[in-house]
Amino acid sequence: MASQIPFPIKKDGLHIQPGGRYVRGFYKGNWEGLPSRYEEILAFARKEGVELTGFSYEMGINENVADRVEDYIVQIEIPVLMP
């Protein structure tokens, strides 16, 4: 589980998303299709010669206002390894 907080908190067990460059993708739909979107993002990175590293981050864009799971929009970010 991840949550956005308006200011940094240092506490055991918390992970703060580091700054830097990310490959970003969006997915709309129910959760069953999310893995295929990750495959598309990984294929894009391979094609472009971009090396990914670290954790991926997902943020629900409209989960609090969407009436149907099919309308959920998720933002996916994966850090790019910088030379």
PDB file of C-alpha atoms in Angstrom:
ATOM      1  CA  MET A   1       0.000   0.000   0.000  1.00  0.00           C
ATOM      2  CA  ALA A   2       1.195   3.515  -0.769  1.00  0.00           C
ATOM      3  CA  SER A   3      -0.138   6.927   0.152  1.00  0.00           C
ATOM      4  CA  GLN A   4       0.886  10.433  -0.723  1.00  0.00           C
ATOM      5  CA  ILE A   5       1.707  12.708   2.172  1.00  0.00           C
ATOM      6  CA  PRO A   6       2.109  16.484   1.897  1.00  0.00           C
ATOM      7  CA  PHE A   7       5.449  16.573   3.725  1.00  0.00           C
ATOM      8  CA  PRO A   8       8.275  14.075   4.331  1.00  0.00           C
ATOM      9  CA  ILE A   9       8.151  11.974   7.485  1.00  0.00           C
ATOM     10  CA  LYS A  10      11.118   9.932   8.699  1.00  0.00           C
ATOM     11  CA  LYS A  11       9.818   6.803  10.349  1.00  0.00           C
ATOM     12  CA  ASP A  12      10.859   3.152  10.345  1.00  0.00           C
ATOM     13  CA  GLY A  13       8.987   1.170   7.741  1.00  0.00           C
ATOM     14  CA  LEU A  14       8.193   4.135   5.492  1.00  0.00           C
ATOM     15  CA  HIS A  15       9.647   4.388   2.010  1.00  0.00           C
ATOM     16  CA  ILE A  16       9.846   7.712   0.196  1.00  0.00           C
ATOM     17  CA  GLN A  17       9.817   7.676  -3.593  1.00  0.00           C
ATOM     18  CA  PRO A  18      13.137   9.173  -4.671  1.00  0.00           C
ATOM     19  CA  GLY A  19      13.387  11.992  -7.159  1.00  0.00           C
ATOM     20  CA  GLY A  20      14.800  11.332 -10.589  1.00  0.00           C
ATOM     21  CA  ARG A  21      13.735  10.186 -14.017  1.00  0.00           C
ATOM     22  CA  TYR A  22      10.910   7.710 -14.430  1.00  0.00           C
ATOM     23  CA  VAL A  23       9.144   5.871 -17.195  1.00  0.00           C
ATOM     24  CA  ARG A  24       5.483   6.672 -16.661  1.00  0.00           C
ATOM     25  CA  GLY A  25       2.429   4.871 -17.988  1.00  0.00           C
ATOM     26  CA  PHE A  26      -1.270   4.933 -17.291  1.00  0.00           C
ATOM     27  CA  TYR A  27      -3.767   2.109 -17.131  1.00  0.00           C
ATOM     28  CA  LYS A  28      -7.560   2.269 -17.186  1.00  0.00           C
ATOM     29  CA  GLY A  29      -9.629  -0.747 -16.236  1.00  0.00           C
ATOM     30  CA  ASN A  30     -10.022  -3.501 -13.705  1.00  0.00           C
ATOM     31  CA  TRP A  31      -7.017  -4.957 -11.923  1.00  0.00           C
ATOM     32  CA  GLU A  32      -6.806  -8.124 -14.052  1.00  0.00           C
ATOM     33  CA  GLY A  33      -5.401  -6.154 -16.996  1.00  0.00           C
ATOM     34  CA  LEU A  34      -2.729  -4.293 -15.036  1.00  0.00           C
ATOM     35  CA  PRO A  35       0.059  -6.888 -15.577  1.00  0.00           C
ATOM     36  CA  SER A  36      -0.283  -6.530 -19.355  1.00  0.00           C
ATOM     37  CA  ARG A  37       0.285  -2.779 -19.021  1.00  0.00           C
ATOM     38  CA  TYR A  38       3.501  -3.504 -17.097  1.00  0.00           C
ATOM     39  CA  GLU A  39       4.585  -5.785 -19.954  1.00  0.00           C
ATOM     40  CA  GLU A  40       3.983  -2.922 -22.405  1.00  0.00           C
ATOM     41  CA  ILE A  41       6.038  -0.543 -20.259  1.00  0.00           C
ATOM     42  CA  LEU A  42       8.896  -3.066 -20.006  1.00  0.00           C
ATOM     43  CA  ALA A  43       8.785  -3.651 -23.781  1.00  0.00           C
ATOM     44  CA  PHE A  44       8.934   0.119 -24.357  1.00  0.00           C
ATOM     45  CA  ALA A  45      11.965   0.423 -22.080  1.00  0.00           C
ATOM     46  CA  ARG A  46      13.763  -2.434 -23.879  1.00  0.00           C
ATOM     47  CA  LYS A  47      12.989  -0.945 -27.295  1.00  0.00           C
ATOM     48  CA  GLU A  48      14.283   2.477 -26.257  1.00  0.00           C
ATOM     49  CA  GLY A  49      17.360   1.074 -24.481  1.00  0.00           C
ATOM     50  CA  VAL A  50      16.218   2.413 -21.114  1.00  0.00           C
ATOM     51  CA  GLU A  51      17.400   0.485 -18.046  1.00  0.00           C
ATOM     52  CA  LEU A  52      14.855   0.379 -15.242  1.00  0.00           C
ATOM     53  CA  THR A  53      15.772   0.016 -11.584  1.00  0.00           C
ATOM     54  CA  GLY A  54      14.194  -0.088  -8.142  1.00  0.00           C
ATOM     55  CA  PHE A  55      10.545  -0.205  -7.170  1.00  0.00           C
ATOM     56  CA  SER A  56       7.569   0.556  -9.360  1.00  0.00           C
ATOM     57  CA  TYR A  57       5.063   3.037  -7.980  1.00  0.00           C
ATOM     58  CA  GLU A  58       1.317   2.999  -8.588  1.00  0.00           C
ATOM     59  CA  MET A  59      -0.983   5.878  -7.795  1.00  0.00           C
ATOM     60  CA  GLY A  60      -4.743   5.761  -8.181  1.00  0.00           C
ATOM     61  CA  ILE A  61      -5.794   8.831 -10.120  1.00  0.00           C
ATOM     62  CA  ASN A  62      -9.555   8.610  -9.705  1.00  0.00           C
ATOM     63  CA  GLU A  63     -10.265   5.687  -7.386  1.00  0.00           C
ATOM     64  CA  ASN A  64     -12.199   7.861  -4.938  1.00  0.00           C
ATOM     65  CA  VAL A  65     -14.634   9.124  -7.574  1.00  0.00           C
ATOM     66  CA  ALA A  66     -14.932   6.256 -10.075  1.00  0.00           C
ATOM     67  CA  ASP A  67     -18.229   4.407  -9.808  1.00  0.00           C
ATOM     68  CA  ARG A  68     -17.028   1.278 -11.594  1.00  0.00           C
ATOM     69  CA  VAL A  69     -13.732  -0.594 -11.333  1.00  0.00           C
ATOM     70  CA  GLU A  70     -13.547  -0.510 -15.152  1.00  0.00           C
ATOM     71  CA  ASP A  71     -13.166   3.282 -14.913  1.00  0.00           C
ATOM     72  CA  TYR A  72     -10.210   3.251 -12.494  1.00  0.00           C
ATOM     73  CA  ILE A  73      -7.108   5.044 -13.771  1.00  0.00           C
ATOM     74  CA  VAL A  74      -3.726   4.096 -12.314  1.00  0.00           C
ATOM     75  CA  GLN A  75      -0.458   5.953 -12.899  1.00  0.00           C
ATOM     76  CA  ILE A  76       2.574   3.652 -12.993  1.00  0.00           C
ATOM     77  CA  GLU A  77       6.110   4.986 -12.538  1.00  0.00           C
ATOM     78  CA  ILE A  78       9.338   2.986 -12.717  1.00  0.00           C
ATOM     79  CA  PRO A  79      12.731   4.637 -12.056  1.00  0.00           C
ATOM     80  CA  VAL A  80      15.248   4.884 -14.885  1.00  0.00           C
ATOM     81  CA  LEU A  81      18.898   4.047 -14.183  1.00  0.00           C
ATOM     82  CA  MET A  82      20.946   7.101 -15.090  1.00  0.00           C
ATOM     83  CA  PRO A  83      24.457   6.599 -16.553  1.00  0.00           C
TER      84      PRO A  83
END
